[in-house]
């Protein structure tokens, strides 16, 4: 993670803002917030991607780590196995960092292969430290298969698709693949903004019917939305930041 953050810091300092507006001083945080609070959420600016990763990367990877710590998914299902993970909309691969650190910290006898799919080629400039991974630069809306994967992760993708009115197309593809290609016993992890307008319930209503066992969690912060969801009380960042 430190190599990733240092890489982003170097690129950020050398990158021009994509607005091409000499009157505007942009540190990218305002763009990121505009995307979250209703505008179309686009990731086609390298400087913005660096800002996104430096500000939220350790947090998002820690969410995966703290989920694994609470749910015990690996201990209960995948010890002494090689696990195939598919990440849809992988970005800089925060889920890879979460799984990797969790397995190493707990000395679990688990190996994993990782495949990520993301439409934005600029993420490729940032991914450092990610190994044993295959990254496919292609839109999830072009179709995908869930065959052969043990764990499928949809991490911070659905809210972006919903902001761009592409979520229903994605759900059509996903639900078809769940019914036709997903392995019996495989796990689907959905992690996104816990907000009533960001698509969590839309996703849940479309997908839950295909699963006999569902475990729903929320991070126990600020009266988090979802009274029936189990709290994840671990909200710490588990990654170290580079100096400065």
XYZ file of C-alpha atoms in Angstrom:
244
model
C 0.000 0.000 0.000
C 2.831 2.430 0.793
C 4.310 1.916 -2.679
C 0.903 2.564 -4.206
C 0.422 5.781 -2.235
C 3.936 7.011 -3.026
C 3.328 6.320 -6.703
C 0.090 8.309 -6.613
C 1.777 11.157 -4.772
C 4.513 11.372 -7.409
C 2.064 11.337 -10.317
C -0.283 13.797 -8.609
C 2.528 16.315 -8.162
C 3.496 16.098 -11.837
C -0.003 16.027 -13.363
C -1.995 18.837 -14.873
C -5.623 19.233 -13.930
C -7.977 17.980 -16.622
C -10.209 21.077 -16.486
C -7.842 23.171 -18.630
C -9.141 26.238 -16.817
C -6.387 28.679 -15.723
C -8.850 30.449 -13.415
C -9.619 27.304 -11.449
C -7.396 25.845 -8.750
C -8.466 22.245 -8.279
C -7.198 19.773 -5.728
C -9.618 17.113 -7.019
C -11.425 16.656 -3.716
C -14.224 18.939 -4.881
C -14.581 16.829 -8.059
C -14.744 13.642 -6.023
C -17.401 15.107 -3.748
C -19.426 16.382 -6.705
C -19.472 12.856 -8.100
C -20.613 11.382 -4.806
C -23.328 13.954 -4.187
C -25.229 13.574 -7.408
C -23.262 14.563 -10.500
C -22.111 11.974 -12.986
C -19.270 10.080 -11.361
C -16.437 9.831 -13.893
C -12.884 8.557 -13.454
C -11.082 9.742 -16.575
C -8.558 12.180 -15.043
C -5.224 10.772 -13.855
C -4.713 13.475 -11.242
C -8.196 12.826 -9.885
C -7.479 9.090 -9.692
C -4.328 9.790 -7.689
C -6.254 12.029 -5.303
C -8.985 9.417 -4.981
C -6.480 6.682 -4.169
C -4.449 8.719 -1.681
C -7.506 9.993 0.189
C -9.689 6.882 0.161
C -7.466 3.952 -0.814
C -6.380 2.793 2.660
C -9.954 3.271 3.911
C -11.535 1.186 1.135
C -8.931 -1.573 1.456
C -9.436 -1.542 5.233
C -13.173 -1.994 4.724
C -12.451 -5.304 3.011
C -9.975 -6.292 5.725
C -12.373 -5.455 8.544
C -15.222 -7.270 6.796
C -13.053 -10.396 6.543
C -12.134 -10.056 10.212
C -15.809 -9.893 11.195
C -17.298 -12.414 8.781
C -14.476 -15.019 8.856
C -15.240 -15.832 5.236
C -11.824 -17.308 4.508
C -11.459 -19.271 7.738
C -14.896 -20.846 7.368
C -14.696 -21.707 3.671
C -11.275 -21.563 2.049
C -8.475 -22.803 4.308
C -5.823 -24.833 2.482
C -7.254 -23.789 -0.853
C -6.329 -21.604 -3.803
C -9.139 -19.129 -4.222
C -10.075 -17.415 -7.469
C -11.329 -13.860 -6.962
C -13.096 -11.692 -9.545
C -13.327 -7.956 -8.880
C -15.787 -6.058 -11.076
C -14.815 -2.388 -11.411
C -11.521 -3.056 -9.647
C -9.934 0.409 -10.011
C -6.603 0.357 -8.173
C -7.565 -3.005 -6.543
C -8.331 -2.034 -2.924
C -9.934 -5.446 -2.425
C -6.669 -7.136 -3.472
C -4.824 -5.183 -0.781
C -7.465 -6.047 1.812
C -7.355 -9.784 1.080
C -3.571 -9.887 0.810
C -2.968 -8.115 4.123
C -5.622 -10.110 5.948
C -4.175 -13.440 4.803
C -0.614 -12.391 5.674
C -1.473 -10.855 9.056
C -3.379 -13.951 10.125
C -0.960 -16.424 8.490
C -3.863 -18.188 6.803
C -3.112 -21.173 4.546
C -4.906 -19.524 1.638
C -3.572 -18.622 -1.792
C -5.538 -16.467 -4.178
C -5.587 -15.579 -7.831
C -7.163 -12.249 -8.679
C -8.833 -11.024 -11.838
C -9.964 -7.417 -12.063
C -12.089 -5.747 -14.703
C -12.274 -1.987 -15.144
C -13.048 0.196 -18.145
C -10.603 2.991 -17.242
C -7.063 2.405 -18.602
C -5.595 5.233 -16.490
C -5.803 3.025 -13.396
C -2.981 1.019 -14.945
C -0.563 3.873 -14.193
C -1.207 3.504 -10.465
C -1.330 -0.209 -9.736
C 1.892 -1.129 -7.983
C 2.364 -3.928 -5.491
C -0.460 -5.999 -6.971
C 0.829 -9.420 -7.978
C -0.659 -12.761 -9.025
C -3.350 -10.735 -10.762
C -4.848 -10.431 -14.210
C -6.354 -7.033 -14.994
C -8.728 -6.743 -17.939
C -9.338 -3.215 -19.230
C -12.917 -3.601 -20.386
C -16.350 -2.387 -19.360
C -18.364 -4.740 -17.178
C -21.290 -3.800 -19.414
C -19.644 -5.713 -22.265
C -20.449 -8.883 -20.364
C -18.522 -11.236 -18.103
C -18.706 -14.746 -16.718
C -18.638 -15.821 -13.076
C -17.588 -19.366 -13.950
C -14.591 -20.765 -12.045
C -14.534 -17.911 -9.501
C -14.938 -18.610 -5.804
C -15.394 -15.001 -4.682
C -16.911 -12.208 -6.768
C -16.486 -8.666 -5.462
C -18.511 -5.619 -6.503
C -16.654 -2.873 -4.673
C -17.628 0.808 -5.110
C -18.943 0.068 -8.597
C -22.718 0.011 -8.391
C -23.158 3.571 -7.074
C -21.060 4.832 -10.001
C -23.146 2.873 -12.494
C -26.324 4.195 -10.877
C -25.084 7.794 -11.049
C -24.586 7.274 -14.774
C -27.905 5.409 -15.224
C -26.153 2.192 -16.225
C -27.058 0.065 -13.215
C -30.042 -1.764 -14.698
C -27.972 -2.988 -17.637
C -25.369 -4.254 -15.191
C -28.012 -6.000 -13.074
C -29.391 -7.768 -16.143
C -25.940 -9.178 -16.935
C -25.116 -10.020 -13.330
C -28.361 -11.815 -12.486
C -28.132 -13.854 -15.678
C -24.593 -14.930 -14.801
C -25.553 -15.732 -11.204
C -28.170 -18.124 -12.530
C -26.101 -19.664 -15.337
C -22.366 -19.540 -14.609
C -21.759 -18.881 -10.899
C -20.358 -21.896 -9.039
C -22.458 -23.531 -6.347
C -20.969 -22.399 -3.051
C -19.290 -19.299 -4.478
C -19.613 -16.005 -2.597
C -20.667 -12.583 -3.847
C -19.441 -9.565 -1.880
C -21.163 -6.226 -2.465
C -19.527 -3.205 -0.825
C -20.645 0.330 -1.597
C -21.872 3.607 -0.154
C -24.395 2.930 2.607
C -26.827 5.624 1.506
C -30.505 5.373 0.655
C -30.011 7.022 -2.751
C -26.825 5.238 -3.856
C -28.291 1.916 -4.911
C -27.675 -0.442 -2.020
C -31.333 -1.465 -1.749
C -31.815 -1.550 -5.521
C -28.961 -4.049 -5.750
C -30.213 -6.071 -2.797
C -33.749 -6.332 -4.167
C -32.490 -7.500 -7.555
C -29.940 -10.050 -6.358
C -30.965 -11.489 -2.964
C -33.553 -13.873 -4.400
C -30.760 -15.957 -5.942
C -29.020 -16.668 -2.614
C -30.240 -18.903 0.201
C -27.751 -17.448 2.683
C -27.272 -13.690 2.988
C -25.158 -11.871 5.547
C -25.606 -8.103 5.655
C -23.237 -5.747 7.407
C -22.829 -2.033 7.952
C -19.948 -0.138 9.456
C -21.077 1.156 12.836
C -20.549 4.874 12.183
C -22.842 7.897 12.369
C -26.137 6.001 12.790
C -25.397 3.995 9.666
C -28.375 3.236 7.437
C -29.856 -0.260 7.807
C -31.420 -1.224 11.147
C -31.447 -4.956 10.306
C -27.787 -5.051 9.262
C -25.146 -6.461 11.575
C -22.582 -3.931 12.767
C -18.933 -4.112 11.836
C -17.379 -2.370 14.825
C -13.862 -2.483 13.365
C -13.506 0.879 11.646
C -9.755 1.403 11.901
C -7.374 1.914 9.004
C -5.085 -1.124 8.986
C -2.533 0.297 6.521
C 0.463 2.534 7.177
C 0.817 5.832 5.345
C 4.116 7.015 3.858
C 5.810 9.844 5.655
C 4.246 13.152 4.632
